[in-house]
mmCIF file of C-alpha atoms in Angstrom:
data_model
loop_
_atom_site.group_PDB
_atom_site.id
_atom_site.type_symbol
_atom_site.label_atom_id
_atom_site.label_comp_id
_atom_site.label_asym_id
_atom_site.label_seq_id
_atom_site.Cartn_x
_atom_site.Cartn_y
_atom_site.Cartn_z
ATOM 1 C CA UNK F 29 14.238 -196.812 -87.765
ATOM 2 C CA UNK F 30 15.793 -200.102 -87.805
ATOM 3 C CA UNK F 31 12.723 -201.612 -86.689
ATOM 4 C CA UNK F 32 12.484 -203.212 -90.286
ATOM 5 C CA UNK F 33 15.998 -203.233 -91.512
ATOM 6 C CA UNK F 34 16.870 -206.044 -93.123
ATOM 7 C CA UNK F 35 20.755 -205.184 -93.168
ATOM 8 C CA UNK F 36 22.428 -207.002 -90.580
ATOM 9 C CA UNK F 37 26.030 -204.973 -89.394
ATOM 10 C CA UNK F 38 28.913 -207.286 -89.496
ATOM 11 C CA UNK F 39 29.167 -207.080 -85.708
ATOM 12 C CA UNK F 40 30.062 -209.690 -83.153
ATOM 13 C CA UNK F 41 28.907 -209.464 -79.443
ATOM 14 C CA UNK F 42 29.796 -211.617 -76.610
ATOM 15 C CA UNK F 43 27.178 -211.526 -73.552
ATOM 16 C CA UNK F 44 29.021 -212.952 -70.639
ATOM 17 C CA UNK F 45 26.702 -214.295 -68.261
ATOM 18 C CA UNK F 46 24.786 -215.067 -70.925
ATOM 19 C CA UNK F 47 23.444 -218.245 -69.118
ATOM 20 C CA UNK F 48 21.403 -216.143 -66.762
ATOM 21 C CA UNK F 49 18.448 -214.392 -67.364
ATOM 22 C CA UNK F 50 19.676 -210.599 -68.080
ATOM 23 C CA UNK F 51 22.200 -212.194 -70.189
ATOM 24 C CA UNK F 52 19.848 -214.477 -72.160
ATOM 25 C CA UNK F 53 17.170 -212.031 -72.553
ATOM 26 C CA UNK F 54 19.903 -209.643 -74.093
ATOM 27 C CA UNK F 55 20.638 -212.115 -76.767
ATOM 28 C CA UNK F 56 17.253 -212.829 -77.383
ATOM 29 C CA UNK F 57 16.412 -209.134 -77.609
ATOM 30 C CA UNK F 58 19.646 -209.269 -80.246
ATOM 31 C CA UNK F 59 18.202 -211.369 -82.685
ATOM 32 C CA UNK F 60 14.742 -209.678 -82.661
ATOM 33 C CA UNK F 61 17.092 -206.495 -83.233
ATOM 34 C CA UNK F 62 18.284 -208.153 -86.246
ATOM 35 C CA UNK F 63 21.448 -205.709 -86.535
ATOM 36 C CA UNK F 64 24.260 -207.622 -85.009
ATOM 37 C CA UNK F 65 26.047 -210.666 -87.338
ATOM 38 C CA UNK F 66 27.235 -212.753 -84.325
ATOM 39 C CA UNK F 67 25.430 -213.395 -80.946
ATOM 40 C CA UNK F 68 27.833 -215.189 -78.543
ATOM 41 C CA UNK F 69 26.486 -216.704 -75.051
ATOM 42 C CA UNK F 70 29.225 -217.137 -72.570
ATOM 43 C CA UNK F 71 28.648 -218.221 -68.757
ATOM 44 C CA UNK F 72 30.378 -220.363 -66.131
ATOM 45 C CA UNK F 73 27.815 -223.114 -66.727
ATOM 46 C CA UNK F 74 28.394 -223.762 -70.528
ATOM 47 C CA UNK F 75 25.047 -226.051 -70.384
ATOM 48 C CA UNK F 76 22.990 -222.846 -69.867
ATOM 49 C CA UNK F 77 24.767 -220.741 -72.005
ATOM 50 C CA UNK F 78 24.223 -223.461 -74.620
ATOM 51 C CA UNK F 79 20.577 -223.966 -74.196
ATOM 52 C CA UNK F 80 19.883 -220.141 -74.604
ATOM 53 C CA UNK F 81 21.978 -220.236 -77.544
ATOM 54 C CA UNK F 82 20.019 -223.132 -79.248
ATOM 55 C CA UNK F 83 16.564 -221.602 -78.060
ATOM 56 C CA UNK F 84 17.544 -218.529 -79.504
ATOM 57 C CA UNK F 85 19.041 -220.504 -82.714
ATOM 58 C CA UNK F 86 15.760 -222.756 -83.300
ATOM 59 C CA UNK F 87 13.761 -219.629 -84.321
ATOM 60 C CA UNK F 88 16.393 -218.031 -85.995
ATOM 61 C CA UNK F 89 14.396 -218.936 -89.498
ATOM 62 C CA UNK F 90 11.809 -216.617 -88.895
ATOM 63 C CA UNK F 91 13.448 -213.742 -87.366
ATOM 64 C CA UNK F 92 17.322 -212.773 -89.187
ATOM 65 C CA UNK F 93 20.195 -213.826 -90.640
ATOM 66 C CA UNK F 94 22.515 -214.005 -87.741
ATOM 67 C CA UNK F 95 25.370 -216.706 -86.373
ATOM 68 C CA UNK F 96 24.208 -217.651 -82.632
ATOM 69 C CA UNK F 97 26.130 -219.842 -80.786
ATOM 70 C CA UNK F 98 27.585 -221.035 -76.908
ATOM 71 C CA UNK F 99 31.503 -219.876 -76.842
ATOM 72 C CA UNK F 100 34.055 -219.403 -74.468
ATOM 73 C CA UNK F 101 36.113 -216.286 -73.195
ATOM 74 C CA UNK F 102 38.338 -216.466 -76.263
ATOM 75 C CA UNK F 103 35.722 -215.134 -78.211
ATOM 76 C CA UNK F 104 36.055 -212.190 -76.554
ATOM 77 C CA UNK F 105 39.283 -211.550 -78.531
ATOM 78 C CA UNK F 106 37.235 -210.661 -81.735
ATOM 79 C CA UNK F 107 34.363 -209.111 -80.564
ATOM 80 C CA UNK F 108 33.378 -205.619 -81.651
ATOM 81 C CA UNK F 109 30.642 -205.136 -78.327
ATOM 82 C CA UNK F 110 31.590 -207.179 -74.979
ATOM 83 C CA UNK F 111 28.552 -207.323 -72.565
ATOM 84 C CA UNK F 112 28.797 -208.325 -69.086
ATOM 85 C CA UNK F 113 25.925 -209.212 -67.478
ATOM 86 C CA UNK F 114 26.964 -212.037 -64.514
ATOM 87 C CA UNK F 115 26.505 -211.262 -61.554
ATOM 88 C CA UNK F 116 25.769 -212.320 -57.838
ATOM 89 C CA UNK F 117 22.917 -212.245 -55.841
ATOM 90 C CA UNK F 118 22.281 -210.505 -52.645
ATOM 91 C CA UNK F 119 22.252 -213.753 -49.628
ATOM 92 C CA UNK F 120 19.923 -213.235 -46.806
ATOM 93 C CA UNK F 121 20.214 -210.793 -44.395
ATOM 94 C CA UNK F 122 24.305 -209.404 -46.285
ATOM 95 C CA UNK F 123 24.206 -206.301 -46.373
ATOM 96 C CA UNK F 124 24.357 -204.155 -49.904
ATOM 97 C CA UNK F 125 28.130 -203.688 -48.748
ATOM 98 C CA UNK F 126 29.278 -207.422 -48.623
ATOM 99 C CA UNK F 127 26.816 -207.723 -51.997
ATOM 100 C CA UNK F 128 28.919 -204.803 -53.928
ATOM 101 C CA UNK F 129 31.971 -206.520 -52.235
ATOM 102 C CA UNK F 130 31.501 -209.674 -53.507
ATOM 103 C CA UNK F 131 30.674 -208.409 -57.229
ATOM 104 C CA UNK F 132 33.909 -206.733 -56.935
ATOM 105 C CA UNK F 133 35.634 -209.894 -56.525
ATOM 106 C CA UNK F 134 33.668 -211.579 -59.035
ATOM 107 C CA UNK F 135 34.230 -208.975 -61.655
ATOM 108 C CA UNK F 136 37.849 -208.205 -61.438
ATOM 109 C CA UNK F 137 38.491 -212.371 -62.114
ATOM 110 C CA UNK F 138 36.423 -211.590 -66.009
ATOM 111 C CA UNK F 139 38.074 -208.661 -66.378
ATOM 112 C CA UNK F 140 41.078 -210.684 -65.732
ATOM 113 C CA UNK F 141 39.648 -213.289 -68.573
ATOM 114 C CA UNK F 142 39.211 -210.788 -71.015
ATOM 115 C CA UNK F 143 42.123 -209.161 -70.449
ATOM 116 C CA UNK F 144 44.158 -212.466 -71.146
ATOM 117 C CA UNK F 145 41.698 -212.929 -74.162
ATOM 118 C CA UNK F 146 43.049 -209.721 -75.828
ATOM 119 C CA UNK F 147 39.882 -207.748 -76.985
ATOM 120 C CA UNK F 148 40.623 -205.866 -80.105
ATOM 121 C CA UNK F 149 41.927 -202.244 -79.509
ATOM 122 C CA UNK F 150 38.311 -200.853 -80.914
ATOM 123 C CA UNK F 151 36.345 -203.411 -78.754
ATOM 124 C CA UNK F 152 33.709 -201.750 -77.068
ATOM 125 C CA UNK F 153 33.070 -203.405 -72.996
ATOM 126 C CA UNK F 154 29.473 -202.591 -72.042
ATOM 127 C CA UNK F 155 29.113 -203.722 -68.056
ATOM 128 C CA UNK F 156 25.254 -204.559 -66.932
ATOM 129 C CA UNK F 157 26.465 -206.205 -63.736
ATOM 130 C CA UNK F 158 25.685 -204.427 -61.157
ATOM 131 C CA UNK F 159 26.138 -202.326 -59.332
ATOM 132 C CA UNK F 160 26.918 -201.071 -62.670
ATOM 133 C CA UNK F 161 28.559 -197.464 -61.939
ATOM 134 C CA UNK F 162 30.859 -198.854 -59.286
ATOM 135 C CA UNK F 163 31.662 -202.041 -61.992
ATOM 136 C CA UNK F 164 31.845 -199.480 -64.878
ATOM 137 C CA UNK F 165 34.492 -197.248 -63.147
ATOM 138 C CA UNK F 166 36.504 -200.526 -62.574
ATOM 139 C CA UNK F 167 36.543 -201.405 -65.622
ATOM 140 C CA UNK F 168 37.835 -197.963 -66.976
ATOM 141 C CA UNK F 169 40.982 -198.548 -64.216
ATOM 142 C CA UNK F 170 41.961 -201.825 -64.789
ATOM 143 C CA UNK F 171 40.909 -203.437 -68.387
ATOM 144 C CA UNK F 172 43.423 -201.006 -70.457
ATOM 145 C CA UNK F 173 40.439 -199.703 -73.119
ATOM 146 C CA UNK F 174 40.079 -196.181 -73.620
ATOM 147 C CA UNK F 175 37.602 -194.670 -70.912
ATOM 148 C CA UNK F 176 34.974 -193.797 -74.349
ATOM 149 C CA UNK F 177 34.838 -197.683 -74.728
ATOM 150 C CA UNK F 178 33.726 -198.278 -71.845
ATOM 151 C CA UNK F 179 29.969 -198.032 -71.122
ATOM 152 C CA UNK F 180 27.658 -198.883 -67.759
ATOM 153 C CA UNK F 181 24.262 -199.558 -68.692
ATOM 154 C CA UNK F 182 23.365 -197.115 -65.935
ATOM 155 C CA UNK F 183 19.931 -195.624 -65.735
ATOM 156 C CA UNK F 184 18.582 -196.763 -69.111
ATOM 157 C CA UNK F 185 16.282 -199.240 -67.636
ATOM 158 C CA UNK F 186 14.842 -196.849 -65.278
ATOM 159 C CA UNK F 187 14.294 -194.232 -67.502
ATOM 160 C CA UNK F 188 12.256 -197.198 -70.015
ATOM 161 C CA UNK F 189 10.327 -197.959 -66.723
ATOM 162 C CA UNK F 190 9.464 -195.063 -65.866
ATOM 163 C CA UNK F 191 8.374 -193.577 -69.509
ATOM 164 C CA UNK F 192 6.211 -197.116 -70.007
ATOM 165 C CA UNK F 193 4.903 -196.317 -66.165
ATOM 166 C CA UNK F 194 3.272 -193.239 -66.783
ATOM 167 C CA UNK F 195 2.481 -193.655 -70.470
ATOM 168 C CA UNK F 196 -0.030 -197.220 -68.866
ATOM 169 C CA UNK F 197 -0.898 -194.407 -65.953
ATOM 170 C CA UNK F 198 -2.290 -191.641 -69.149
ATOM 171 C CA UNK F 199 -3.093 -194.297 -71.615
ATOM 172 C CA UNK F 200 -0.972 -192.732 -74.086
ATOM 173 C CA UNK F 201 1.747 -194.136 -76.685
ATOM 174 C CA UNK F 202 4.711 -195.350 -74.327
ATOM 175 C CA UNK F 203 7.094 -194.103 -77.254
ATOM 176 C CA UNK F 204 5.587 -190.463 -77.327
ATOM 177 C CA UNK F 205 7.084 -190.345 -73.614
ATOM 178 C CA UNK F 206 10.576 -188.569 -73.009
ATOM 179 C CA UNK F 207 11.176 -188.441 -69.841
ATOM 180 C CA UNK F 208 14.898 -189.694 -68.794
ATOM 181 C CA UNK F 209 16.831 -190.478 -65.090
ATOM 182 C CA UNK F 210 20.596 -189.818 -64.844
ATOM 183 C CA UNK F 211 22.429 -190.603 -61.755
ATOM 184 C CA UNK F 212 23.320 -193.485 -60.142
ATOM 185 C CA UNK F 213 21.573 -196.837 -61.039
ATOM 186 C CA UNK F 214 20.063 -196.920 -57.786
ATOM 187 C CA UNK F 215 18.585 -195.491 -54.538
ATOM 188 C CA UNK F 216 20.041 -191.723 -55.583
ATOM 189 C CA UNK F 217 18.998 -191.584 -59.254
ATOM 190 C CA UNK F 218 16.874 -188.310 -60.463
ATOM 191 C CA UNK F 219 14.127 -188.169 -63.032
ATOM 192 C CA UNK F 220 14.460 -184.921 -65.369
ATOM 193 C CA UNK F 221 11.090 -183.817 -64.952
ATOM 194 C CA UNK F 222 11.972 -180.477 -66.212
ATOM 195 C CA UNK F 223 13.112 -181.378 -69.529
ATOM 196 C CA UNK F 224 10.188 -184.135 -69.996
ATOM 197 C CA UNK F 225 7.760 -183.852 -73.157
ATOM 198 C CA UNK F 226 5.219 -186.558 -73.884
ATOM 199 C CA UNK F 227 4.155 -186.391 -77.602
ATOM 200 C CA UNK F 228 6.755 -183.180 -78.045
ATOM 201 C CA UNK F 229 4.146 -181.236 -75.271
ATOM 202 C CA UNK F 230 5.491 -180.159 -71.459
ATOM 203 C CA UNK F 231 5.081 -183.204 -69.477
ATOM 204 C CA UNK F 232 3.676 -181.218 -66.300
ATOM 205 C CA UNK F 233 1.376 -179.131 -68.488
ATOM 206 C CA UNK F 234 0.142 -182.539 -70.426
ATOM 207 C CA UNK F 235 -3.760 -183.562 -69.171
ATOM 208 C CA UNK F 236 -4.138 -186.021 -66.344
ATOM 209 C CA UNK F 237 -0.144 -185.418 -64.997
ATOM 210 C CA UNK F 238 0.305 -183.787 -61.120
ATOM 211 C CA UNK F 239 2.449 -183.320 -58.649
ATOM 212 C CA UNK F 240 0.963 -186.558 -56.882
ATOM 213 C CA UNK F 241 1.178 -188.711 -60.261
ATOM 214 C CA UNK F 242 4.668 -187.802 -60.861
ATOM 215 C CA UNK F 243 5.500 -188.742 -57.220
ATOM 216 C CA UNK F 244 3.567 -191.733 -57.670
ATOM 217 C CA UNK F 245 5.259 -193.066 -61.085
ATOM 218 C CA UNK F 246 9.046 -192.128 -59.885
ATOM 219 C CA UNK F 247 8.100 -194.417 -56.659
ATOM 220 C CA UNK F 248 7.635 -197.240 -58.592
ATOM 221 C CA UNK F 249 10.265 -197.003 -60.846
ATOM 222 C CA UNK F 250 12.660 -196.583 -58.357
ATOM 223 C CA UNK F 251 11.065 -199.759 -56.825
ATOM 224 C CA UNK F 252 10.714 -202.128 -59.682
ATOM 225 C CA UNK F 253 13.773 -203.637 -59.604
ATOM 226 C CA UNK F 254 12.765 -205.135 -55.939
ATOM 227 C CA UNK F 255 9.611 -206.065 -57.671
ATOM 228 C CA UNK F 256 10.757 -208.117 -60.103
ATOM 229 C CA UNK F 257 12.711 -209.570 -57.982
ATOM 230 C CA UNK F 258 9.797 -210.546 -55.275
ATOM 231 C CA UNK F 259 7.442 -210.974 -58.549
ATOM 232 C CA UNK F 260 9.871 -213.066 -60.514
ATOM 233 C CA UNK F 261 13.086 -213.586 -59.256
ATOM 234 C CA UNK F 262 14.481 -210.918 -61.571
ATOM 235 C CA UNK F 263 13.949 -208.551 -64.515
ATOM 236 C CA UNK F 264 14.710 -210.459 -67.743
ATOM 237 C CA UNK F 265 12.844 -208.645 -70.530
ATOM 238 C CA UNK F 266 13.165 -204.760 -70.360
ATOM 239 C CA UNK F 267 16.738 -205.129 -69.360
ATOM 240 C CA UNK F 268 17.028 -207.404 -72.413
ATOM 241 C CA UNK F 269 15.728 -204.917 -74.842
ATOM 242 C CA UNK F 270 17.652 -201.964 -73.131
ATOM 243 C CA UNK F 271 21.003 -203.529 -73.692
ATOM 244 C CA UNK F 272 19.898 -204.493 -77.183
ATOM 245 C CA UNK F 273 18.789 -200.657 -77.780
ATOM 246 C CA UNK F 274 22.373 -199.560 -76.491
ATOM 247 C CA UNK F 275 23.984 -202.059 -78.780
ATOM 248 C CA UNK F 276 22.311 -200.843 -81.612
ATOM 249 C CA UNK F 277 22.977 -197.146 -81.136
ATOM 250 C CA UNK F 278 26.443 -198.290 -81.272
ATOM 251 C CA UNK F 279 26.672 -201.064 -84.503
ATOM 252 C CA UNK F 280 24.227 -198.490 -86.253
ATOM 253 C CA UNK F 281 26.473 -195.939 -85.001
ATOM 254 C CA UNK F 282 23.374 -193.843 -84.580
ATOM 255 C CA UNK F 283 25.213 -191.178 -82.192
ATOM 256 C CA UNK F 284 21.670 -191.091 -80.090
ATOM 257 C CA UNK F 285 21.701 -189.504 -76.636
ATOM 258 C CA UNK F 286 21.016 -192.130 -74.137
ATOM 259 C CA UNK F 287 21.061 -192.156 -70.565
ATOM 260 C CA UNK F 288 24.217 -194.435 -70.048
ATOM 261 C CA UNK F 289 26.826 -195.085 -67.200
ATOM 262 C CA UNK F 290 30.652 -193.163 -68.361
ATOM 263 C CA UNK F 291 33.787 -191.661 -67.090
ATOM 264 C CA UNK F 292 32.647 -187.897 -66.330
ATOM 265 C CA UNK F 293 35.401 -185.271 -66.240
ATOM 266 C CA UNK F 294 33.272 -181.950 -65.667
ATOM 267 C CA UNK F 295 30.123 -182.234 -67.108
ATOM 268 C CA UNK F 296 27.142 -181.384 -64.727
ATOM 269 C CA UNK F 297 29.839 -180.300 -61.647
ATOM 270 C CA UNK F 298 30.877 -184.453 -61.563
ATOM 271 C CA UNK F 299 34.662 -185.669 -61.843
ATOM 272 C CA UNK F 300 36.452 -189.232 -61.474
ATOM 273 C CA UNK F 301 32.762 -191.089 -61.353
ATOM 274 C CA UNK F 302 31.219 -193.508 -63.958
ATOM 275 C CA UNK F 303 27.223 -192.334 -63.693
ATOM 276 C CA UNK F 304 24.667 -191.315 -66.298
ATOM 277 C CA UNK F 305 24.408 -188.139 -67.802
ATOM 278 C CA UNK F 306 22.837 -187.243 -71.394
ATOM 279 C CA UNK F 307 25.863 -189.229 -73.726
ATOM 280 C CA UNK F 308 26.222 -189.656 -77.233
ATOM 281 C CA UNK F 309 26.429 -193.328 -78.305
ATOM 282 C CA UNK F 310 28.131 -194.346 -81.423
ATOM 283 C CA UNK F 311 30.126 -197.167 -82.956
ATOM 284 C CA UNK F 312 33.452 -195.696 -80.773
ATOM 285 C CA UNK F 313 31.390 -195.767 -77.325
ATOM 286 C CA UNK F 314 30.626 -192.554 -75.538
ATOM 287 C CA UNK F 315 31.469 -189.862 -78.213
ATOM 288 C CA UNK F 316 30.781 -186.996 -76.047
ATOM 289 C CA UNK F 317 27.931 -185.314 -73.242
ATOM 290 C CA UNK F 318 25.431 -182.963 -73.500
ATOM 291 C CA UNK F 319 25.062 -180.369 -70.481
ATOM 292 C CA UNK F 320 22.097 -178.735 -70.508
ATOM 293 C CA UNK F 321 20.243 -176.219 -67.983
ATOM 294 C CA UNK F 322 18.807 -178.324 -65.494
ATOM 295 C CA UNK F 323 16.436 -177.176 -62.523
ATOM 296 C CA UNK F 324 18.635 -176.355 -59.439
ATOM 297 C CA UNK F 325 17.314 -179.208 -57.668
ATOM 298 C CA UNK F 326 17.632 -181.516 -60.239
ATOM 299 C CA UNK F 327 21.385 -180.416 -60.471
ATOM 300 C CA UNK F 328 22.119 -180.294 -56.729
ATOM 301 C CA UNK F 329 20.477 -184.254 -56.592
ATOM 302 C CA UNK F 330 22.701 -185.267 -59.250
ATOM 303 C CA UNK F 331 25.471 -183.974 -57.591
ATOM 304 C CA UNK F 332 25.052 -185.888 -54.392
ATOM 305 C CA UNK F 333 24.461 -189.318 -56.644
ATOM 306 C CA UNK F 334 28.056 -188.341 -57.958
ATOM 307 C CA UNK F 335 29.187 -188.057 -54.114
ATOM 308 C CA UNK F 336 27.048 -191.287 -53.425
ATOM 309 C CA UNK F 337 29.051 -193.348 -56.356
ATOM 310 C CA UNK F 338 32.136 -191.673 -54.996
ATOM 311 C CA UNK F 339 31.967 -192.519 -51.459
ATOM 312 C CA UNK F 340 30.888 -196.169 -52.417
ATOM 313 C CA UNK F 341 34.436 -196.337 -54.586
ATOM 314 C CA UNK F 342 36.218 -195.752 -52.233
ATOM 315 C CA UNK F 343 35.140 -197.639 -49.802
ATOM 316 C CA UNK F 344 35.369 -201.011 -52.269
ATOM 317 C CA UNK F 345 38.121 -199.980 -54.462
#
């Protein structure tokens, strides 16, 4: 829909960690958008953060009419959308404990930044940082928002993956496929095959699909973020264009269901988590979840990912 819109919102959004690749690929993915007003690149090495900003800024003729610049965290103050994306990675031979423990560390000392920044009381704080559902519930303890303006990216990128996956796998239009993951971003996340369609048909009833493909396809999704990083030394590009598609849901406020990381309080049998379940995005954050039927197993697996999360809180928080 906004694919060709040549209205740009009046909104501002800070990326911090916007020197890195996620956080540079976000912006990028921001001015190809061509919603937001204001694309802000913030990092701990202001030379990066600048040098994405003018890359970004030197083809700004032929893509929108947008202000893109390097800043600092007193930008934050005025932001409408606050994206975190820095982030440390995983030394040889720590274990995913000391990782998380580490991020911890690093992530309470920008919330602290922010915090002494003063976002505005409508800001919106969308954490990519991971791991995001542990960050995310942070966030909603110790920044002061509302819990509804606070958002995890959670399973978004896996659920892109693993549509574009299978769609390459059938040789059919990657947007026709609906298939979505909720959970944790991580080991314990769990595809919804039983509410998938592709092209608005059953996806287990759809020509080409088994049990064997399916199993195949939610293997490698599940894997590609260790791929990219062997492959690459990171994913840069779909997690660019995922954050952008969450920030647009919310400047358009387009009230889409997406797949994002939030405070539960019920839905789906989980309480006193941040994970993913089906959420409403607008231009207020998470404006409410959907609970549908889901198959028993499916339910029961997204259940222990909310037990997973919790046991992981407590033992860093």
């Amino acid at each position: 829909m906004h694919r060709f819109s040549a209205k740009v919102s009046s909104m501002k959004v800070s990326i911090i960690g916007g020197g890195g690749l996620v956080g540079s690929c976000a912006g990028f993915a921001l001015q190809l958008g061509k919603i937001v007003r204001e694309i802000v690149m913030i990092d701990v090495n202001p030379e990066a953060a600048d040098g994405h900003a003018l890359d970004i800024l030197h083809g700004a003729s032929l893509v929108a009419d947008q202000s893109i610049h390097a800043g600092t965290m007193a930008d934050c103050a005025n932001s409408d959308v606050i994206v975190v994306t820095a982030g440390l990675r995983r030394k040889p031979d720590e274990s995913r404990l000391d990782l998380i423990n580490r991020n911890v560390a690093l992530f309470r000392g920008i919330l602290g930044d922010i915090k002494k920044a003063g976002p505005k009381s409508d800001a919106i704080l969308f954490v990519v940082s991971n791991p995001v559902d542990v960050l995310t519930y942070l966030a909603i303890r110790e920044l002061g928002l509302p819990p509804k303006q606070v958002i995890g990216l959670g399973t978004v990128l896996d659920t892109t993956r693993l549509r574009s996956l299978l769609a390459q796998q059938l040789s059919v239009p990657p947007t026709q496929v609906d298939v979505t993951i909720y959970g944790e971003h991580g080991d314990s996340m769990v595809p919804i095959w039983s509410l998938g369609q592709i092209g608005g048909l059953p996806v287990d009833k759809y020509p080409g699909v088994t049990p064997q493909l399916i199993t195949e396809i939610e293997k490698r999704a599940r894997n590609s973020g260790a791929e990219m990083l062997k492959k690459k030394g990171g994913a840069g590009f779909a997690v660019g264009v995922s954050i952008a598609d969450v920030i647009h849901s919310i400047a358009l406020d387009q009230r889409r269901v997406m797949p994002v990381s939030s405070l539960q309080n019920g839905a789906y049998g989980l309480r006193d988590v941040a994970i993913s379940v089906p959420t409403i995005v607008g231009r207020k954050g998470v404006l409410g979840v959907v609970e549908v039927d889901l198959w028993p197993k499916e339910k029961i697996a997204l259940q222990s990912s909310g037990r997973v999360l919790r046991e992981t809180i407590e033992k860093v928080l």
